[in-house]
PDB file of N, CA and C in Angstrom:
ATOM      1  N   MET A   1       0.820  -1.186   0.000  1.00 72.00           N
ATOM      2  CA  MET A   1       0.000   0.000   0.000  1.00 72.00           C
ATOM      3  C   MET A   1       0.869   1.256   0.000  1.00 72.00           C
ATOM      4  N   LYS A   2       1.975   1.219   0.756  1.00 71.00           N
ATOM      5  CA  LYS A   2       2.872   2.366   0.801  1.00 71.00           C
ATOM      6  C   LYS A   2       3.460   2.662  -0.573  1.00 71.00           C
ATOM      7  N   LYS A   3       3.775   1.611  -1.302  1.00 72.00           N
ATOM      8  CA  LYS A   3       4.363   1.786  -2.632  1.00 72.00           C
ATOM      9  C   LYS A   3       3.388   2.494  -3.561  1.00 72.00           C
ATOM     10  N   ILE A   4       2.121   2.136  -3.467  1.00 74.00           N
ATOM     11  CA  ILE A   4       1.110   2.761  -4.327  1.00 74.00           C
ATOM     12  C   ILE A   4       0.984   4.242  -3.995  1.00 74.00           C
ATOM     13  N   VAL A   5       0.958   4.568  -2.723  1.00 66.00           N
ATOM     14  CA  VAL A   5       0.859   5.967  -2.306  1.00 66.00           C
ATOM     15  C   VAL A   5       2.080   6.753  -2.778  1.00 66.00           C
ATOM     16  N   ILE A   6       3.258   6.164  -2.627  1.00 69.00           N
ATOM     17  CA  ILE A   6       4.492   6.827  -3.062  1.00 69.00           C
ATOM     18  C   ILE A   6       4.472   7.040  -4.570  1.00 69.00           C
ATOM     19  N   ILE A   7       4.040   6.062  -5.316  1.00 70.00           N
ATOM     20  CA  ILE A   7       3.975   6.182  -6.779  1.00 70.00           C
ATOM     21  C   ILE A   7       2.999   7.279  -7.179  1.00 70.00           C
ATOM     22  N   ILE A   8       1.853   7.332  -6.529  1.00 67.00           N
ATOM     23  CA  ILE A   8       0.858   8.363  -6.842  1.00 67.00           C
ATOM     24  C   ILE A   8       1.418   9.750  -6.516  1.00 67.00           C
ATOM     25  N   LEU A   9       2.049   9.889  -5.365  1.00 62.00           N
ATOM     26  CA  LEU A   9       2.636  11.178  -4.990  1.00 62.00           C
ATOM     27  C   LEU A   9       3.754  11.586  -5.953  1.00 62.00           C
ATOM     28  N   LEU A  10       4.558  10.632  -6.346  1.00 61.00           N
ATOM     29  CA  LEU A  10       5.626  10.913  -7.290  1.00 61.00           C
ATOM     30  C   LEU A  10       5.065  11.346  -8.638  1.00 61.00           C
ATOM     31  N   ALA A  11       4.036  10.672  -9.095  1.00 61.00           N
ATOM     32  CA  ALA A  11       3.402  11.039 -10.358  1.00 61.00           C
ATOM     33  C   ALA A  11       2.816  12.445 -10.293  1.00 61.00           C
ATOM     34  N   MET A  12       2.165  12.767  -9.179  1.00 57.00           N
ATOM     35  CA  MET A  12       1.598  14.109  -9.016  1.00 57.00           C
ATOM     36  C   MET A  12       2.701  15.163  -9.000  1.00 57.00           C
ATOM     37  N   PHE A  13       3.821  14.854  -8.373  1.00 55.00           N
ATOM     38  CA  PHE A  13       4.944  15.778  -8.327  1.00 55.00           C
ATOM     39  C   PHE A  13       5.499  16.029  -9.724  1.00 55.00           C
ATOM     40  N   ILE A  14       5.664  14.972 -10.487  1.00 57.00           N
ATOM     41  CA  ILE A  14       6.197  15.096 -11.847  1.00 57.00           C
ATOM     42  C   ILE A  14       5.257  15.918 -12.709  1.00 57.00           C
ATOM     43  N   VAL A  15       3.972  15.671 -12.607  1.00 51.00           N
ATOM     44  CA  VAL A  15       2.992  16.424 -13.394  1.00 51.00           C
ATOM     45  C   VAL A  15       3.017  17.899 -13.006  1.00 51.00           C
ATOM     46  N   SER A  16       3.093  18.180 -11.732  1.00 49.00           N
ATOM     47  CA  SER A  16       3.095  19.579 -11.299  1.00 49.00           C
ATOM     48  C   SER A  16       4.364  20.298 -11.726  1.00 49.00           C
ATOM     49  N   CYS A  17       5.483  19.598 -11.785  1.00 48.00           N
ATOM     50  CA  CYS A  17       6.736  20.221 -12.197  1.00 48.00           C
ATOM     51  C   CYS A  17       6.779  20.486 -13.697  1.00 48.00           C
ATOM     52  N   SER A  18       6.048  19.716 -14.467  1.00 56.00           N
ATOM     53  CA  SER A  18       6.082  19.872 -15.913  1.00 56.00           C
ATOM     54  C   SER A  18       4.987  20.807 -16.417  1.00 56.00           C
ATOM     55  N   SER A  19       4.303  21.459 -15.516  1.00 76.00           N
ATOM     56  CA  SER A  19       3.256  22.386 -15.893  1.00 76.00           C
ATOM     57  C   SER A  19       3.852  23.624 -16.541  1.00 76.00           C
ATOM     58  N   TYR A  20       3.089  24.249 -17.384  1.00 84.00           N
ATOM     59  CA  TYR A  20       3.544  25.460 -18.054  1.00 84.00           C
ATOM     60  C   TYR A  20       2.770  26.671 -17.582  1.00 84.00           C
ATOM     61  N   ALA A  21       2.486  26.707 -16.291  1.00 87.00           N
ATOM     62  CA  ALA A  21       1.902  27.887 -15.678  1.00 87.00           C
ATOM     63  C   ALA A  21       2.960  28.986 -15.689  1.00 87.00           C
ATOM     64  N   PRO A  22       2.556  30.253 -15.679  1.00 89.00           N
ATOM     65  CA  PRO A  22       3.544  31.343 -15.771  1.00 89.00           C
ATOM     66  C   PRO A  22       4.685  31.235 -14.756  1.00 89.00           C
ATOM     67  N   LYS A  23       4.371  30.883 -13.523  1.00 91.00           N
ATOM     68  CA  LYS A  23       5.410  30.796 -12.498  1.00 91.00           C
ATOM     69  C   LYS A  23       6.406  29.686 -12.835  1.00 91.00           C
ATOM     70  N   ASN A  24       5.910  28.529 -13.274  1.00 92.00           N
ATOM     71  CA  ASN A  24       6.787  27.403 -13.590  1.00 92.00           C
ATOM     72  C   ASN A  24       7.665  27.689 -14.804  1.00 92.00           C
ATOM     73  N   VAL A  25       7.105  28.370 -15.787  1.00 93.00           N
ATOM     74  CA  VAL A  25       7.883  28.720 -16.976  1.00 93.00           C
ATOM     75  C   VAL A  25       8.991  29.689 -16.590  1.00 93.00           C
ATOM     76  N   LYS A  26       8.660  30.647 -15.749  1.00 94.00           N
ATOM     77  CA  LYS A  26       9.660  31.619 -15.315  1.00 94.00           C
ATOM     78  C   LYS A  26      10.793  30.938 -14.561  1.00 94.00           C
ATOM     79  N   VAL A  27      10.459  30.003 -13.691  1.00 94.00           N
ATOM     80  CA  VAL A  27      11.478  29.290 -12.917  1.00 94.00           C
ATOM     81  C   VAL A  27      12.397  28.500 -13.840  1.00 94.00           C
ATOM     82  N   LYS A  28      11.817  27.781 -14.779  1.00 95.00           N
ATOM     83  CA  LYS A  28      12.632  26.967 -15.693  1.00 95.00           C
ATOM     84  C   LYS A  28      13.504  27.855 -16.580  1.00 95.00           C
ATOM     85  N   TYR A  29      12.930  28.956 -17.078  1.00 95.00           N
ATOM     86  CA  TYR A  29      13.705  29.875 -17.918  1.00 95.00           C
ATOM     87  C   TYR A  29      14.857  30.485 -17.108  1.00 95.00           C
ATOM     88  N   THR A  30      14.580  30.849 -15.879  1.00 95.00           N
ATOM     89  CA  THR A  30      15.610  31.442 -15.026  1.00 95.00           C
ATOM     90  C   THR A  30      16.743  30.451 -14.771  1.00 95.00           C
ATOM     91  N   LYS A  31      16.410  29.195 -14.537  1.00 95.00           N
ATOM     92  CA  LYS A  31      17.448  28.176 -14.326  1.00 95.00           C
ATOM     93  C   LYS A  31      18.337  28.034 -15.557  1.00 95.00           C
ATOM     94  N   LEU A  32      17.703  27.990 -16.738  1.00 95.00           N
ATOM     95  CA  LEU A  32      18.484  27.872 -17.970  1.00 95.00           C
ATOM     96  C   LEU A  32      19.339  29.117 -18.196  1.00 95.00           C
ATOM     97  N   SER A  33      18.794  30.285 -17.917  1.00 95.00           N
ATOM     98  CA  SER A  33      19.558  31.526 -18.080  1.00 95.00           C
ATOM     99  C   SER A  33      20.733  31.574 -17.116  1.00 95.00           C
ATOM    100  N   ASP A  34      20.521  31.107 -15.907  1.00 95.00           N
ATOM    101  CA  ASP A  34      21.617  31.058 -14.934  1.00 95.00           C
ATOM    102  C   ASP A  34      22.729  30.123 -15.411  1.00 95.00           C
ATOM    103  N   LYS A  35      22.336  28.996 -16.005  1.00 94.00           N
ATOM    104  CA  LYS A  35      23.337  28.073 -16.563  1.00 94.00           C
ATOM    105  C   LYS A  35      24.134  28.766 -17.666  1.00 94.00           C
ATOM    106  N   MET A  36      23.431  29.561 -18.475  1.00 94.00           N
ATOM    107  CA  MET A  36      24.106  30.268 -19.560  1.00 94.00           C
ATOM    108  C   MET A  36      25.071  31.311 -18.998  1.00 94.00           C
ATOM    109  N   ASP A  37      24.666  32.004 -17.959  1.00 93.00           N
ATOM    110  CA  ASP A  37      25.552  32.986 -17.324  1.00 93.00           C
ATOM    111  C   ASP A  37      26.805  32.311 -16.782  1.00 93.00           C
ATOM    112  N   LYS A  38      26.648  31.160 -16.160  1.00 93.00           N
ATOM    113  CA  LYS A  38      27.803  30.416 -15.637  1.00 93.00           C
ATOM    114  C   LYS A  38      28.712  29.958 -16.773  1.00 93.00           C
ATOM    115  N   LEU A  39      28.106  29.574 -17.873  1.00 90.00           N
ATOM    116  CA  LEU A  39      28.878  29.149 -19.040  1.00 90.00           C
ATOM    117  C   LEU A  39      29.738  30.293 -19.557  1.00 90.00           C
ATOM    118  N   MET A  40      29.201  31.493 -19.534  1.00 90.00           N
ATOM    119  CA  MET A  40      29.914  32.660 -20.054  1.00 90.00           C
ATOM    120  C   MET A  40      31.009  33.149 -19.104  1.00 90.00           C
ATOM    121  N   ASP A  41      30.918  32.800 -17.838  1.00 91.00           N
ATOM    122  CA  ASP A  41      31.893  33.260 -16.857  1.00 91.00           C
ATOM    123  C   ASP A  41      33.265  32.622 -17.035  1.00 91.00           C
ATOM    124  N   ASP A  42      33.296  31.465 -17.625  1.00 85.00           N
ATOM    125  CA  ASP A  42      34.538  30.716 -17.715  1.00 85.00           C
ATOM    126  C   ASP A  42      34.836  30.414 -19.183  1.00 85.00           C
ATOM    127  N   VAL A  43      35.878  29.667 -19.413  1.00 88.00           N
ATOM    128  CA  VAL A  43      36.187  29.215 -20.763  1.00 88.00           C
ATOM    129  C   VAL A  43      35.034  28.340 -21.233  1.00 88.00           C
ATOM    130  N   ILE A  44      34.542  28.626 -22.413  1.00 87.00           N
ATOM    131  CA  ILE A  44      33.358  27.923 -22.922  1.00 87.00           C
ATOM    132  C   ILE A  44      33.779  26.569 -23.486  1.00 87.00           C
ATOM    133  N   LEU A  45      33.269  25.529 -22.871  1.00 90.00           N
ATOM    134  CA  LEU A  45      33.515  24.174 -23.358  1.00 90.00           C
ATOM    135  C   LEU A  45      32.414  23.810 -24.336  1.00 90.00           C
ATOM    136  N   GLU A  46      32.781  23.273 -25.468  1.00 94.00           N
ATOM    137  CA  GLU A  46      31.801  22.958 -26.511  1.00 94.00           C
ATOM    138  C   GLU A  46      30.747  21.980 -26.018  1.00 94.00           C
ATOM    139  N   ARG A  47      31.152  21.033 -25.220  1.00 94.00           N
ATOM    140  CA  ARG A  47      30.208  20.040 -24.714  1.00 94.00           C
ATOM    141  C   ARG A  47      29.115  20.712 -23.876  1.00 94.00           C
ATOM    142  N   LYS A  48      29.506  21.624 -22.997  1.00 93.00           N
ATOM    143  CA  LYS A  48      28.532  22.314 -22.152  1.00 93.00           C
ATOM    144  C   LYS A  48      27.671  23.266 -22.975  1.00 93.00           C
ATOM    145  N   ARG A  49      28.278  23.919 -23.964  1.00 94.00           N
ATOM    146  CA  ARG A  49      27.524  24.820 -24.825  1.00 94.00           C
ATOM    147  C   ARG A  49      26.467  24.055 -25.605  1.00 94.00           C
ATOM    148  N   ALA A  50      26.849  22.916 -26.152  1.00 95.00           N
ATOM    149  CA  ALA A  50      25.912  22.101 -26.933  1.00 95.00           C
ATOM    150  C   ALA A  50      24.794  21.557 -26.041  1.00 95.00           C
ATOM    151  N   GLU A  51      25.127  21.160 -24.837  1.00 96.00           N
ATOM    152  CA  GLU A  51      24.119  20.651 -23.893  1.00 96.00           C
ATOM    153  C   GLU A  51      23.111  21.745 -23.539  1.00 96.00           C
ATOM    154  N   LEU A  52      23.601  22.935 -23.286  1.00 96.00           N
ATOM    155  CA  LEU A  52      22.716  24.048 -22.952  1.00 96.00           C
ATOM    156  C   LEU A  52      21.846  24.425 -24.143  1.00 96.00           C
ATOM    157  N   GLU A  53      22.401  24.382 -25.328  1.00 96.00           N
ATOM    158  CA  GLU A  53      21.616  24.662 -26.541  1.00 96.00           C
ATOM    159  C   GLU A  53      20.491  23.646 -26.672  1.00 96.00           C
ATOM    160  N   ARG A  54      20.784  22.382 -26.446  1.00 97.00           N
ATOM    161  CA  ARG A  54      19.742  21.342 -26.513  1.00 97.00           C
ATOM    162  C   ARG A  54      18.661  21.592 -25.465  1.00 97.00           C
ATOM    163  N   ASP A  55      19.064  21.993 -24.265  1.00 97.00           N
ATOM    164  CA  ASP A  55      18.090  22.271 -23.207  1.00 97.00           C
ATOM    165  C   ASP A  55      17.159  23.423 -23.593  1.00 97.00           C
ATOM    166  N   PHE A  56      17.728  24.491 -24.149  1.00 97.00           N
ATOM    167  CA  PHE A  56      16.905  25.621 -24.572  1.00 97.00           C
ATOM    168  C   PHE A  56      15.969  25.209 -25.723  1.00 97.00           C
ATOM    169  N   ILE A  57      16.477  24.443 -26.663  1.00 97.00           N
ATOM    170  CA  ILE A  57      15.650  23.995 -27.793  1.00 97.00           C
ATOM    171  C   ILE A  57      14.506  23.117 -27.294  1.00 97.00           C
ATOM    172  N   LYS A  58      14.793  22.220 -26.372  1.00 96.00           N
ATOM    173  CA  LYS A  58      13.757  21.343 -25.814  1.00 96.00           C
ATOM    174  C   LYS A  58      12.694  22.167 -25.084  1.00 96.00           C
ATOM    175  N   PHE A  59      13.123  23.115 -24.274  1.00 96.00           N
ATOM    176  CA  PHE A  59      12.202  23.977 -23.538  1.00 96.00           C
ATOM    177  C   PHE A  59      11.331  24.778 -24.501  1.00 96.00           C
ATOM    178  N   ASN A  60      11.943  25.316 -25.541  1.00 97.00           N
ATOM    179  CA  ASN A  60      11.219  26.097 -26.542  1.00 97.00           C
ATOM    180  C   ASN A  60      10.174  25.226 -27.240  1.00 97.00           C
ATOM    181  N   LYS A  61      10.576  24.038 -27.621  1.00 96.00           N
ATOM    182  CA  LYS A  61       9.673  23.112 -28.312  1.00 96.00           C
ATOM    183  C   LYS A  61       8.502  22.720 -27.416  1.00 96.00           C
ATOM    184  N   GLU A  62       8.783  22.441 -26.156  1.00 94.00           N
ATOM    185  CA  GLU A  62       7.720  22.057 -25.220  1.00 94.00           C
ATOM    186  C   GLU A  62       6.724  23.190 -25.013  1.00 94.00           C
ATOM    187  N   MET A  63       7.214  24.428 -24.932  1.00 94.00           N
ATOM    188  CA  MET A  63       6.301  25.565 -24.782  1.00 94.00           C
ATOM    189  C   MET A  63       5.415  25.722 -26.007  1.00 94.00           C
ATOM    190  N   ARG A  64       6.001  25.560 -27.197  1.00 95.00           N
ATOM    191  CA  ARG A  64       5.213  25.666 -28.435  1.00 95.00           C
ATOM    192  C   ARG A  64       4.137  24.575 -28.496  1.00 95.00           C
ATOM    193  N   GLU A  65       4.530  23.360 -28.151  1.00 93.00           N
ATOM    194  CA  GLU A  65       3.569  22.253 -28.172  1.00 93.00           C
ATOM    195  C   GLU A  65       2.454  22.479 -27.156  1.00 93.00           C
ATOM    196  N   TYR A  66       2.809  22.955 -25.976  1.00 92.00           N
ATOM    197  CA  TYR A  66       1.808  23.230 -24.948  1.00 92.00           C
ATOM    198  C   TYR A  66       0.835  24.300 -25.431  1.00 92.00           C
ATOM    199  N   ARG A  67       1.358  25.336 -26.050  1.00 91.00           N
ATOM    200  CA  ARG A  67       0.512  26.424 -26.548  1.00 91.00           C
ATOM    201  C   ARG A  67      -0.444  25.915 -27.622  1.00 91.00           C
ATOM    202  N   GLU A  68       0.048  25.046 -28.502  1.00 92.00           N
ATOM    203  CA  GLU A  68      -0.791  24.504 -29.569  1.00 92.00           C
ATOM    204  C   GLU A  68      -1.862  23.554 -29.038  1.00 92.00           C
ATOM    205  N   LYS A  69      -1.540  22.778 -28.026  1.00 90.00           N
ATOM    206  CA  LYS A  69      -2.491  21.816 -27.465  1.00 90.00           C
ATOM    207  C   LYS A  69      -3.539  22.479 -26.581  1.00 90.00           C
ATOM    208  N   ASN A  70      -3.224  23.635 -26.031  1.00 87.00           N
ATOM    209  CA  ASN A  70      -4.115  24.308 -25.088  1.00 87.00           C
ATOM    210  C   ASN A  70      -4.574  25.654 -25.645  1.00 87.00           C
ATOM    211  N   ILE A  71      -5.186  25.606 -26.786  1.00 86.00           N
ATOM    212  CA  ILE A  71      -5.644  26.818 -27.459  1.00 86.00           C
ATOM    213  C   ILE A  71      -6.672  27.563 -26.610  1.00 86.00           C
ATOM    214  N   ASP A  72      -7.466  26.837 -25.841  1.00 85.00           N
ATOM    215  CA  ASP A  72      -8.508  27.452 -25.023  1.00 85.00           C
ATOM    216  C   ASP A  72      -7.940  28.274 -23.871  1.00 85.00           C
ATOM    217  N   GLU A  73      -6.739  27.954 -23.426  1.00 83.00           N
ATOM    218  CA  GLU A  73      -6.137  28.662 -22.299  1.00 83.00           C
ATOM    219  C   GLU A  73      -5.458  29.942 -22.769  1.00 83.00           C
ATOM    220  N   ASP A  74      -5.267  30.861 -21.838  1.00 83.00           N
ATOM    221  CA  ASP A  74      -4.522  32.082 -22.122  1.00 83.00           C
ATOM    222  C   ASP A  74      -3.035  31.765 -21.996  1.00 83.00           C
ATOM    223  N   THR A  75      -2.380  31.576 -23.119  1.00 83.00           N
ATOM    224  CA  THR A  75      -0.963  31.232 -23.123  1.00 83.00           C
ATOM    225  C   THR A  75      -0.138  32.355 -23.751  1.00 83.00           C
ATOM    226  N   GLU A  76      -0.656  33.552 -23.712  1.00 88.00           N
ATOM    227  CA  GLU A  76       0.037  34.707 -24.298  1.00 88.00           C
ATOM    228  C   GLU A  76       1.412  34.917 -23.668  1.00 88.00           C
ATOM    229  N   TYR A  77       1.524  34.644 -22.379  1.00 91.00           N
ATOM    230  CA  TYR A  77       2.802  34.816 -21.684  1.00 91.00           C
ATOM    231  C   TYR A  77       3.900  33.942 -22.278  1.00 91.00           C
ATOM    232  N   LEU A  78       3.518  32.826 -22.902  1.00 92.00           N
ATOM    233  CA  LEU A  78       4.515  31.934 -23.490  1.00 92.00           C
ATOM    234  C   LEU A  78       5.221  32.579 -24.679  1.00 92.00           C
ATOM    235  N   ASN A  79       4.527  33.477 -25.378  1.00 93.00           N
ATOM    236  CA  ASN A  79       5.140  34.116 -26.543  1.00 93.00           C
ATOM    237  C   ASN A  79       6.427  34.843 -26.173  1.00 93.00           C
ATOM    238  N   ASP A  80       6.410  35.539 -25.031  1.00 94.00           N
ATOM    239  CA  ASP A  80       7.611  36.252 -24.595  1.00 94.00           C
ATOM    240  C   ASP A  80       8.745  35.287 -24.288  1.00 94.00           C
ATOM    241  N   TYR A  81       8.419  34.201 -23.605  1.00 96.00           N
ATOM    242  CA  TYR A  81       9.465  33.228 -23.270  1.00 96.00           C
ATOM    243  C   TYR A  81       9.972  32.505 -24.510  1.00 96.00           C
ATOM    244  N   ILE A  82       9.111  32.266 -25.461  1.00 96.00           N
ATOM    245  CA  ILE A  82       9.542  31.639 -26.717  1.00 96.00           C
ATOM    246  C   ILE A  82      10.508  32.567 -27.453  1.00 96.00           C
ATOM    247  N   LYS A  83      10.186  33.856 -27.493  1.00 97.00           N
ATOM    248  CA  LYS A  83      11.085  34.827 -28.135  1.00 97.00           C
ATOM    249  C   LYS A  83      12.425  34.888 -27.422  1.00 97.00           C
ATOM    250  N   MET A  84      12.385  34.927 -26.096  1.00 97.00           N
ATOM    251  CA  MET A  84      13.639  35.012 -25.336  1.00 97.00           C
ATOM    252  C   MET A  84      14.484  33.762 -25.519  1.00 97.00           C
ATOM    253  N   THR A  85      13.846  32.590 -25.551  1.00 97.00           N
ATOM    254  CA  THR A  85      14.630  31.364 -25.754  1.00 97.00           C
ATOM    255  C   THR A  85      15.182  31.304 -27.172  1.00 97.00           C
ATOM    256  N   ASN A  86      14.439  31.826 -28.149  1.00 97.00           N
ATOM    257  CA  ASN A  86      14.965  31.879 -29.519  1.00 97.00           C
ATOM    258  C   ASN A  86      16.235  32.713 -29.580  1.00 97.00           C
ATOM    259  N   ILE A  87      16.255  33.824 -28.864  1.00 97.00           N
ATOM    260  CA  ILE A  87      17.443  34.686 -28.831  1.00 97.00           C
ATOM    261  C   ILE A  87      18.613  33.942 -28.191  1.00 97.00           C
ATOM    262  N   LYS A  88      18.357  33.266 -27.083  1.00 97.00           N
ATOM    263  CA  LYS A  88      19.422  32.517 -26.392  1.00 97.00           C
ATOM    264  C   LYS A  88      19.943  31.386 -27.282  1.00 97.00           C
ATOM    265  N   ILE A  89      19.033  30.701 -27.967  1.00 97.00           N
ATOM    266  CA  ILE A  89      19.434  29.610 -28.867  1.00 97.00           C
ATOM    267  C   ILE A  89      20.329  30.149 -29.973  1.00 97.00           C
ATOM    268  N   GLN A  90      19.941  31.279 -30.568  1.00 97.00           N
ATOM    269  CA  GLN A  90      20.744  31.864 -31.641  1.00 97.00           C
ATOM    270  C   GLN A  90      22.113  32.289 -31.124  1.00 97.00           C
ATOM    271  N   TYR A  91      22.154  32.852 -29.934  1.00 95.00           N
ATOM    272  CA  TYR A  91      23.429  33.261 -29.351  1.00 95.00           C
ATOM    273  C   TYR A  91      24.325  32.045 -29.114  1.00 95.00           C
ATOM    274  N   LEU A  92      23.748  30.970 -28.600  1.00 95.00           N
ATOM    275  CA  LEU A  92      24.532  29.748 -28.370  1.00 95.00           C
ATOM    276  C   LEU A  92      25.020  29.159 -29.687  1.00 95.00           C
ATOM    277  N   ARG A  93      24.218  29.265 -30.728  1.00 95.00           N
ATOM    278  CA  ARG A  93      24.655  28.782 -32.047  1.00 95.00           C
ATOM    279  C   ARG A  93      25.787  29.641 -32.594  1.00 95.00           C
ATOM    280  N   ASP A  94      25.705  30.943 -32.357  1.00 94.00           N
ATOM    281  CA  ASP A  94      26.775  31.828 -32.797  1.00 94.00           C
ATOM    282  C   ASP A  94      28.084  31.524 -32.075  1.00 94.00           C
ATOM    283  N   LEU A  95      27.997  31.118 -30.820  1.00 91.00           N
ATOM    284  CA  LEU A  95      29.213  30.749 -30.085  1.00 91.00           C
ATOM    285  C   LEU A  95      29.866  29.508 -30.674  1.00 91.00           C
ATOM    286  N   ARG A  96      29.067  28.650 -31.279  1.00 86.00           N
ATOM    287  CA  ARG A  96      29.590  27.417 -31.878  1.00 86.00           C
ATOM    288  C   ARG A  96      30.484  27.761 -33.071  1.00 86.00           C
ATOM    289  N   ASP A  97      30.083  28.753 -33.811  1.00 66.00           N
ATOM    290  CA  ASP A  97      30.819  29.110 -35.039  1.00 66.00           C
ATOM    291  C   ASP A  97      32.083  29.809 -34.764  1.00 66.00           C
TER     292      ASP A  97
END
């Protein structure tokens, strides 16, 4: 019985963390931006740059998919975060070159 309760709680936690409510999007964007700031503070390693680029691309894609699936909801706030992640992605790509 304990295992079932733990599994249910874990599932609820995962679902709540993957939500695209404005607060959750801001937190995730801030974490990625902080990673980018740390990357810029030191010598840029290609492996870390590529990993961060993938993270931003994944986040951007997930926001777009969420916006498309939830047309009934007010997802206008996502447009700003999508634009900001596009800028970060382009900057990370420019660092590659």
